[in-house]
Every structure is written in C-alpha cells, then in structure tokens.
Amino acid sequence: MVKKGLLTFSSTPSIVATGVTAGPLEKKKSPFQGGFDKIYDDERCGVDTNEQAHGKLMEDAILIALSKKKKIPNDADFLLAGDLVNQMTPTNFCAATVGIPFIGLFSACATSVSSLLLSALLTEAGMSKIAVAGSSSQHNAIERQFRYPIEYGVQKADTAQWTVTAAGAAVIVPYREGNPSITKGTIGAAVDFGLTDPLNMGAAMAPAAADTLQRHFEGHGTTEDDYDLIMTGDLGKTGFEIFKTLAGNQGVKQFENFRDAGKEFYGNHPDFFSGASGAGCSAAVYFSDVYNKLKSNKYKKVLLIATGALLSPMSYQQGDTIPCIAHAVEIQMK
C-alpha cells in the first residue's frame, strides 16, 4: 500500500516569533539554555503541583511568543498544542487560561511538528491570521506516569532518556518576508516494530523516523544534500544510531548535517543516559536554536522530524507494544 501524507504549502506560512521556557536543571545542563526565553528557579515554577507547573510552562511560552509581536491571546485565532499527561490536562488548563480557540493534539513527542503543520494548514486555507503551535513536558509529571515515580529511585539502563522540563510555542501567520517559512511537510504513519520497553523509546521510534524521512525525500523529490540541517526530535544516542543505520539502508549516503535534539539536549552528559525526551524536548530546541539560526541566515533550509511513542500507561501495563510516529516539516528562509 502506498503511504501518502505529503503536504506542500504554496503560500509558505511564516513563523514570526517563538517562546521557550525551561526548568532549573535545563539552565544548568543544557547547551541550548542561552536561547531559552524564561528559565524557572524551581521545577514547579512557583505553583503547587508538577502538573500545574507543566501547564504554566506552556502558558508562559505562548505569552512570550505573542508578546514578541506585540500581541496578546485575544489576537490569536487558534491554539494547537499538546503534552503527554492523561487527556493532556496541563495543556487543557493552559488553554482555559489563555482563552484562545483550542485544538488539543496528541502526537506524543512529535507534537512540536504536528502542531506546526496543522497551524500552517489553517493559515494556508485562509482561516487563520495568527495561530499558535506548541508542546511541553515537565520531568516529574511525565516520569511518574510513564516510568516510575522519581522518589522510587529505580536504576535505569543506558538506553533510558530523561524527560525535559520545557515548553516551546511558535506564532504562525501568512507569509511575511524575512521570516522562516513552512514550505513542505510529511504526516507520519504509525509504525510498530513490536518493542515494549518504555526505557528504550529511541529504538522504538527510530523506524518511524526512517519511514517518514524516506517518504519525505521520495514524495517531495529531495535528498539529504538539500538541507543545512536534518534534525530528529528525541531519539537519543541509542535511537539516533539505529535511525542512521535504517536511513543508510534506504539510500542516504551522508549524515554530516544530521542531528538529534534529544541526543544533544543535555550536552551528551552520561548522567542523562541516552539523552533527553519529552514533548518539550524538540519544541525547546526547534523554537530556540534552530529558529534563531534560520533567522540569522546560518541555516537556509532545514528538515525537522519530531518523533513520538504512542503508548499510554495502561497499554504498557497490559504488555502491549509501542506504536510510534514521526512528522516532518521543512522550513526555509524566503
């Protein structure tokens, strides 16, 4: 069966502003922290619970992104965002606070890109003048849901990844000269290779990333040489190596411009095992480091492939496998 899911944006909607928030550990350990807009002094961001902090991360990222264009939430037409907590409750509470017409999205850690693509579609269709896209994660809230409560102190394998405390938001408008613009995309197909270990997410997600990369190249007639950067979301060290092997088997000949946000998020420090994960991981890197390098013309064209593991606590506890997804967006300075 031929897989489709290819998107071409003839109007090239622009990303005119971004906002990134992060926790105290990210300030100390992430080489990307210089590009973050707001960093909190405590993991709970001054509120009562980890889940409330999760929502505040997203709320502040949205407000920061809008404020850079002298806009407020009432100026926005749509909010497209999500997270990993049950029913995306942190994002839901955030949406209730900011009051922007809201479409909640669950693509797990691939939500950073699925939200961009859907925002661009609404803009392309002429239905949105200002859309806000984003995703977020909070370490304590996510770890205790998908793995173990942090108080338990379980020993982790080298394949494990550390959920980041961060959020990223982007403001998408009709094409505006001098801004990074969304030109193409590929909607991922769910891929399930039968893996079951939530402490080895990178291996589970790598085949989905390779599938989306191949379909993007073939469907849009591009190759790895057409991009200054091809960055996956949060495969981590383990998954990134598997991804490169799979991509090489599909005909990719060089990997000099390939990077992974999760692998690099904590500077390859061994305390973080295989690297970072979480819906805020790729959002924080894409909407700070990558976006800033596009704005400064260090990058002319990038391909971002965010990856997500589509499991739930219940599916894991019942011994089910982990379906995975990867969405791709092509962003270019025009």
CSV table of C-alpha atoms in Angstrom, one decimal:
chain,number,residue,atom,x,y,z
A,1,MET,CA,0.0,0.0,0.0
A,2,VAL,CA,1.4,3.4,-0.9
A,3,LYS,CA,1.7,5.8,2.0
A,4,LYS,CA,0.7,9.4,1.3
A,5,GLY,CA,0.6,12.2,3.8
A,6,LEU,CA,2.6,14.7,1.8
A,7,LEU,CA,1.9,18.4,2.3
A,8,THR,CA,3.0,21.3,0.1
A,9,PHE,CA,2.4,24.9,1.3
A,10,SER,CA,2.2,27.1,-1.7
A,11,SER,CA,1.6,30.2,0.4
A,12,THR,CA,4.6,29.4,2.7
A,13,PRO,CA,3.2,30.5,6.1
A,14,SER,CA,5.8,32.2,8.2
A,15,ILE,CA,6.9,31.6,11.8
A,16,VAL,CA,7.3,35.2,13.1
A,17,ALA,CA,8.0,34.5,16.8
A,18,THR,CA,8.8,31.8,19.3
A,19,GLY,CA,8.8,31.4,23.0
A,20,VAL,CA,10.7,28.8,25.0
A,21,THR,CA,10.5,28.1,28.8
A,22,ALA,CA,12.5,25.7,30.8
A,23,GLY,CA,13.3,24.4,34.3
A,24,PRO,CA,16.3,24.9,36.6
A,25,LEU,CA,18.1,21.7,35.5
A,26,GLU,CA,17.9,22.7,31.9
A,27,LYS,CA,19.6,26.0,32.8
A,28,LYS,CA,22.5,24.1,34.4
A,29,LYS,CA,22.9,21.3,32.0
A,30,SER,CA,21.6,22.2,28.5
A,31,PRO,CA,23.9,23.8,26.0
A,32,PHE,CA,20.8,25.3,24.4
A,33,GLN,CA,19.8,27.3,27.5
A,34,GLY,CA,21.2,30.5,26.1
A,35,GLY,CA,18.4,30.6,23.6
A,36,PHE,CA,15.6,29.9,26.1
A,37,ASP,CA,13.4,32.9,26.9
A,38,LYS,CA,12.4,32.1,30.5
A,39,ILE,CA,14.0,29.7,33.0
A,40,TYR,CA,12.4,28.9,36.3
A,41,ASP,CA,14.3,28.6,39.6
A,42,ASP,CA,12.3,25.6,40.7
A,43,GLU,CA,10.8,22.6,38.9
A,44,ARG,CA,7.3,23.5,40.0
A,45,CYS,CA,7.5,27.0,38.5
A,46,GLY,CA,6.1,28.6,41.7
A,47,VAL,CA,2.8,26.7,41.7
A,48,ASP,CA,1.5,23.9,43.8
A,49,THR,CA,1.9,20.7,41.7
A,50,ASN,CA,4.0,19.3,39.0
A,51,GLU,CA,1.1,19.2,36.6
A,52,GLN,CA,0.2,22.8,37.3
A,53,ALA,CA,3.8,23.7,36.6
A,54,HIS,CA,3.6,21.7,33.3
A,55,GLY,CA,0.6,24.0,32.2
A,56,LYS,CA,2.5,27.1,33.3
A,57,LEU,CA,5.5,26.2,31.2
A,58,MET,CA,3.2,26.2,28.1
A,59,GLU,CA,1.2,29.2,29.1
A,60,ASP,CA,4.3,31.4,29.6
A,61,ALA,CA,5.8,30.2,26.3
A,62,ILE,CA,2.6,31.2,24.5
A,63,LEU,CA,2.6,34.6,26.1
A,64,ILE,CA,6.2,35.2,25.4
A,65,ALA,CA,5.9,34.3,21.7
A,66,LEU,CA,2.9,36.5,21.2
A,67,SER,CA,4.5,39.4,23.1
A,68,LYS,CA,7.4,39.5,20.7
A,69,LYS,CA,5.0,40.6,18.0
A,70,LYS,CA,3.1,42.9,20.5
A,71,LYS,CA,0.2,40.5,20.5
A,72,ILE,CA,-2.0,39.1,23.3
A,73,PRO,CA,-4.0,35.9,23.4
A,74,ASN,CA,-7.2,37.7,22.2
A,75,ASP,CA,-5.4,38.4,18.9
A,76,ALA,CA,-4.8,34.7,18.1
A,77,ASP,CA,-7.3,32.7,16.0
A,78,PHE,CA,-6.1,29.2,17.1
A,79,LEU,CA,-4.0,27.4,19.6
A,80,LEU,CA,-2.8,23.9,18.6
A,81,ALA,CA,-0.8,22.2,21.4
A,82,GLY,CA,-0.5,19.1,23.5
A,83,ASP,CA,1.5,17.1,26.0
A,84,LEU,CA,1.9,13.6,27.4
A,85,VAL,CA,-0.2,13.6,30.6
A,86,ASN,CA,-3.5,11.8,30.6
A,87,GLN,CA,-6.0,13.7,28.4
A,88,MET,CA,-3.4,16.4,28.0
A,89,THR,CA,-4.7,18.1,31.2
A,90,PRO,CA,-1.8,20.6,31.6
A,91,THR,CA,-2.3,21.9,28.1
A,92,ASN,CA,-6.1,21.9,28.7
A,93,PHE,CA,-5.7,24.1,31.8
A,94,CYS,CA,-3.3,26.3,29.9
A,95,ALA,CA,-5.8,26.7,27.1
A,96,ALA,CA,-8.5,27.6,29.6
A,97,THR,CA,-6.3,30.4,31.0
A,98,VAL,CA,-5.2,32.0,27.7
A,99,GLY,CA,-8.6,31.6,26.1
A,100,ILE,CA,-7.5,31.1,22.5
A,101,PRO,CA,-9.8,28.7,20.4
A,102,PHE,CA,-8.1,25.4,21.1
A,103,ILE,CA,-7.4,22.2,19.3
A,104,GLY,CA,-5.6,19.7,21.6
A,105,LEU,CA,-3.1,17.4,19.8
A,106,PHE,CA,-1.6,14.2,20.9
A,107,SER,CA,1.4,13.1,18.8
A,108,ALA,CA,3.4,12.4,21.9
A,109,CYS,CA,6.8,13.9,21.5
A,110,ALA,CA,6.1,14.6,17.8
A,111,THR,CA,3.5,17.3,18.8
A,112,SER,CA,6.0,20.1,18.2
A,113,VAL,CA,5.8,19.4,14.5
A,114,SER,CA,2.2,18.2,14.2
A,115,SER,CA,1.1,21.4,15.8
A,116,LEU,CA,3.2,23.4,13.3
A,117,LEU,CA,1.8,21.5,10.3
A,118,LEU,CA,-1.8,21.9,11.4
A,119,SER,CA,-1.3,25.6,12.1
A,120,ALA,CA,0.2,26.0,8.6
A,121,LEU,CA,-2.7,24.2,7.1
A,122,LEU,CA,-5.2,26.6,8.8
A,123,THR,CA,-3.1,29.5,7.6
A,124,GLU,CA,-2.8,28.1,4.0
A,125,ALA,CA,-6.6,27.7,3.9
A,126,GLY,CA,-7.1,31.4,4.7
A,127,MET,CA,-8.8,30.6,8.0
A,128,SER,CA,-6.1,31.8,10.4
A,129,LYS,CA,-4.2,35.1,10.6
A,130,ILE,CA,-2.4,34.2,13.8
A,131,ALA,CA,-2.0,30.6,15.0
A,132,VAL,CA,0.0,29.4,18.0
A,133,ALA,CA,1.6,26.0,17.9
A,134,GLY,CA,3.5,24.2,20.7
A,135,SER,CA,4.1,21.4,23.1
A,136,SER,CA,5.6,20.9,26.5
A,137,SER,CA,6.7,18.4,29.2
A,138,GLN,CA,7.6,18.5,32.9
A,139,HIS,CA,10.1,16.0,34.2
A,140,ASN,CA,8.4,14.9,37.4
A,141,ALA,CA,4.9,14.7,36.0
A,142,ILE,CA,5.9,12.6,33.0
A,143,GLU,CA,8.4,10.3,34.6
A,144,ARG,CA,5.9,9.1,37.3
A,145,GLN,CA,3.2,8.5,34.6
A,146,PHE,CA,5.2,6.6,32.0
A,147,ARG,CA,8.0,5.1,34.0
A,148,TYR,CA,8.5,5.3,37.8
A,149,PRO,CA,7.9,8.0,40.4
A,150,ILE,CA,11.2,9.8,40.9
A,151,GLU,CA,11.1,9.1,44.6
A,152,TYR,CA,11.4,5.4,43.8
A,153,GLY,CA,15.0,5.8,42.6
A,154,VAL,CA,14.9,2.9,40.1
A,155,GLN,CA,18.1,2.0,38.4
A,156,LYS,CA,17.9,2.9,34.7
A,157,ALA,CA,19.6,1.3,31.7
A,158,ASP,CA,21.9,3.2,29.3
A,159,THR,CA,19.0,3.3,26.8
A,160,ALA,CA,16.8,5.4,29.1
A,161,GLN,CA,16.1,9.0,28.4
A,162,TRP,CA,15.5,12.0,30.7
A,163,THR,CA,12.2,13.9,30.3
A,164,VAL,CA,12.9,17.6,30.0
A,165,THR,CA,11.1,20.3,31.8
A,166,ALA,CA,10.5,22.7,28.9
A,167,ALA,CA,7.9,24.2,26.5
A,168,GLY,CA,8.0,25.8,23.1
A,169,ALA,CA,5.5,27.9,21.2
A,170,ALA,CA,5.6,29.3,17.7
A,171,VAL,CA,3.4,32.0,16.1
A,172,ILE,CA,2.4,31.2,12.5
A,173,VAL,CA,1.0,33.9,10.2
A,174,PRO,CA,0.5,34.3,6.4
A,175,TYR,CA,3.8,34.7,4.6
A,176,ARG,CA,5.9,37.6,5.9
A,177,GLU,CA,9.2,38.3,4.2
A,178,GLY,CA,12.4,37.8,6.2
A,179,ASN,CA,11.0,35.1,8.4
A,180,PRO,CA,11.4,31.3,8.4
A,181,SER,CA,8.6,29.9,6.4
A,182,ILE,CA,6.9,26.4,6.2
A,183,THR,CA,7.2,25.0,2.7
A,184,LYS,CA,6.6,21.3,2.9
A,185,GLY,CA,5.6,18.6,5.4
A,186,THR,CA,5.0,14.9,5.7
A,187,ILE,CA,2.5,13.4,8.1
A,188,GLY,CA,3.8,10.3,9.7
A,189,ALA,CA,2.3,6.8,9.6
A,190,ALA,CA,2.1,4.9,12.8
A,191,VAL,CA,4.9,2.3,12.9
A,192,ASP,CA,5.1,-0.6,15.3
A,193,PHE,CA,8.1,-2.9,15.3
A,194,GLY,CA,6.9,-4.8,18.4
A,195,LEU,CA,9.1,-3.2,21.0
A,196,THR,CA,7.7,-3.0,24.6
A,197,ASP,CA,10.3,-1.3,26.8
A,198,PRO,CA,9.4,2.3,27.8
A,199,LEU,CA,13.1,2.7,28.9
A,200,ASN,CA,14.2,2.3,25.3
A,201,MET,CA,12.0,4.7,23.5
A,202,GLY,CA,14.7,5.7,21.0
A,203,ALA,CA,14.8,2.2,19.5
A,204,ALA,CA,11.0,2.1,19.2
A,205,MET,CA,10.8,5.5,17.5
A,206,ALA,CA,13.7,5.1,15.1
A,207,PRO,CA,11.8,3.1,12.4
A,208,ALA,CA,9.1,5.7,12.3
A,209,ALA,CA,11.7,8.5,11.8
A,210,ALA,CA,13.3,6.5,9.0
A,211,ASP,CA,9.9,5.8,7.3
A,212,THR,CA,9.0,9.5,7.4
A,213,LEU,CA,12.4,10.6,6.1
A,214,GLN,CA,12.2,8.2,3.2
A,215,ARG,CA,8.7,9.2,2.3
A,216,HIS,CA,9.6,12.9,2.5
A,217,PHE,CA,12.6,12.5,0.2
A,218,GLU,CA,10.7,10.4,-2.3
A,219,GLY,CA,7.4,12.3,-2.2
A,220,HIS,CA,9.0,15.8,-2.4
A,221,GLY,CA,11.9,14.9,-4.6
A,222,THR,CA,14.6,16.0,-2.2
A,223,THR,CA,17.7,14.4,-0.7
A,224,GLU,CA,19.9,14.9,2.4
A,225,ASP,CA,22.0,17.3,0.4
A,226,ASP,CA,19.2,19.8,0.0
A,227,TYR,CA,19.2,20.8,3.7
A,228,ASP,CA,21.6,22.6,6.0
A,229,LEU,CA,20.2,20.6,8.9
A,230,ILE,CA,18.1,17.4,9.3
A,231,MET,CA,17.2,17.1,13.0
A,232,THR,CA,15.2,14.4,14.6
A,233,GLY,CA,13.3,15.1,17.8
A,234,ASP,CA,14.3,12.9,20.7
A,235,LEU,CA,15.7,9.6,19.5
A,236,GLY,CA,18.6,10.0,21.9
A,237,LYS,CA,22.0,8.3,21.4
A,238,THR,CA,20.6,4.8,21.0
A,239,GLY,CA,17.7,5.6,18.7
A,240,PHE,CA,19.8,8.1,16.6
A,241,GLU,CA,22.3,5.4,15.7
A,242,ILE,CA,19.5,3.0,14.8
A,243,PHE,CA,17.9,5.7,12.7
A,244,LYS,CA,21.1,6.4,10.8
A,245,THR,CA,21.5,2.7,10.1
A,246,LEU,CA,18.0,2.4,8.8
A,247,ALA,CA,18.3,5.6,6.7
A,248,GLY,CA,21.6,4.3,5.3
A,249,ASN,CA,19.9,1.1,4.2
A,250,GLN,CA,17.3,3.3,2.4
A,251,GLY,CA,20.0,5.0,0.4
A,252,VAL,CA,21.1,8.0,2.5
A,253,LYS,CA,24.7,8.5,1.7
A,254,GLN,CA,26.0,11.1,4.2
A,255,PHE,CA,25.0,12.2,7.7
A,256,GLU,CA,27.1,15.3,8.2
A,257,ASN,CA,24.0,17.5,8.5
A,258,PHE,CA,22.0,15.1,10.7
A,259,ARG,CA,21.5,15.8,14.4
A,260,ASP,CA,19.1,14.8,17.1
A,261,ALA,CA,17.7,17.2,19.7
A,262,GLY,CA,17.4,14.5,22.4
A,263,LYS,CA,20.9,13.3,22.0
A,264,GLU,CA,22.3,16.9,22.3
A,265,PHE,CA,19.8,18.4,24.8
A,266,TYR,CA,22.0,17.8,27.9
A,267,GLY,CA,25.3,18.0,26.1
A,268,ASN,CA,25.8,14.2,25.8
A,269,HIS,CA,26.3,14.1,29.6
A,270,PRO,CA,26.4,10.5,30.9
A,271,ASP,CA,24.1,11.3,33.8
A,272,PHE,CA,21.3,11.6,31.3
A,273,PHE,CA,21.9,8.1,29.9
A,274,SER,CA,20.8,8.1,26.2
A,275,GLY,CA,19.8,11.8,26.2
A,276,ALA,CA,16.5,13.7,26.6
A,277,SER,CA,12.9,13.1,25.7
A,278,GLY,CA,9.5,14.6,26.3
A,279,ALA,CA,7.2,16.8,24.2
A,280,GLY,CA,9.1,19.8,25.3
A,281,CYS,CA,12.4,18.5,24.1
A,282,SER,CA,12.2,19.1,20.4
A,283,ALA,CA,9.9,22.1,20.8
A,284,ALA,CA,12.6,23.8,23.0
A,285,VAL,CA,15.4,23.1,20.6
A,286,TYR,CA,13.5,23.8,17.4
A,287,PHE,CA,12.0,27.1,18.6
A,288,SER,CA,15.2,28.4,20.0
A,289,ASP,CA,18.5,27.2,18.5
A,290,VAL,CA,17.2,26.1,15.1
A,291,TYR,CA,14.8,29.1,14.7
A,292,ASN,CA,17.5,31.6,15.7
A,293,LYS,CA,19.9,30.1,13.2
A,294,LEU,CA,17.3,30.4,10.5
A,295,LYS,CA,16.6,34.0,11.4
A,296,SER,CA,20.4,34.8,11.3
A,297,ASN,CA,20.7,33.0,7.9
A,298,LYS,CA,23.1,30.4,9.3
A,299,TYR,CA,20.6,27.9,8.0
A,300,LYS,CA,18.7,28.4,4.8
A,301,LYS,CA,16.6,25.3,4.8
A,302,VAL,CA,16.0,22.7,7.5
A,303,LEU,CA,14.0,19.5,7.8
A,304,LEU,CA,12.7,18.8,11.3
A,305,ILE,CA,11.4,15.3,12.1
A,306,ALA,CA,9.8,15.0,15.5
A,307,THR,CA,9.3,11.5,16.9
A,308,GLY,CA,6.7,10.2,19.3
A,309,ALA,CA,5.9,7.0,21.1
A,310,LEU,CA,2.1,6.5,21.1
A,311,LEU,CA,1.9,4.4,24.3
A,312,SER,CA,-0.2,5.0,27.4
A,313,PRO,CA,0.4,3.8,31.0
A,314,MET,CA,-2.4,1.3,30.5
A,315,SER,CA,-1.1,-0.1,27.2
A,316,TYR,CA,2.3,-0.5,28.8
A,317,GLN,CA,1.0,-2.2,31.9
A,318,GLN,CA,-1.0,-4.6,29.7
A,319,GLY,CA,2.1,-5.6,27.9
A,320,ASP,CA,1.2,-4.0,24.6
A,321,THR,CA,3.8,-2.9,22.0
A,322,ILE,CA,4.7,0.7,21.4
A,323,PRO,CA,3.3,2.2,18.1
A,324,CYS,CA,5.4,5.2,17.1
A,325,ILE,CA,5.0,8.3,14.8
A,326,ALA,CA,7.3,10.8,13.2
A,327,HIS,CA,6.1,14.0,11.5
A,328,ALA,CA,8.3,16.1,9.3
A,329,VAL,CA,8.3,19.8,8.5
A,330,GLU,CA,10.5,21.7,6.0
A,331,ILE,CA,11.3,25.3,7.0
A,332,GLN,CA,13.1,27.7,4.8
A,333,MET,CA,14.3,31.3,4.8
A,334,LYS,CA,12.5,33.0,1.9
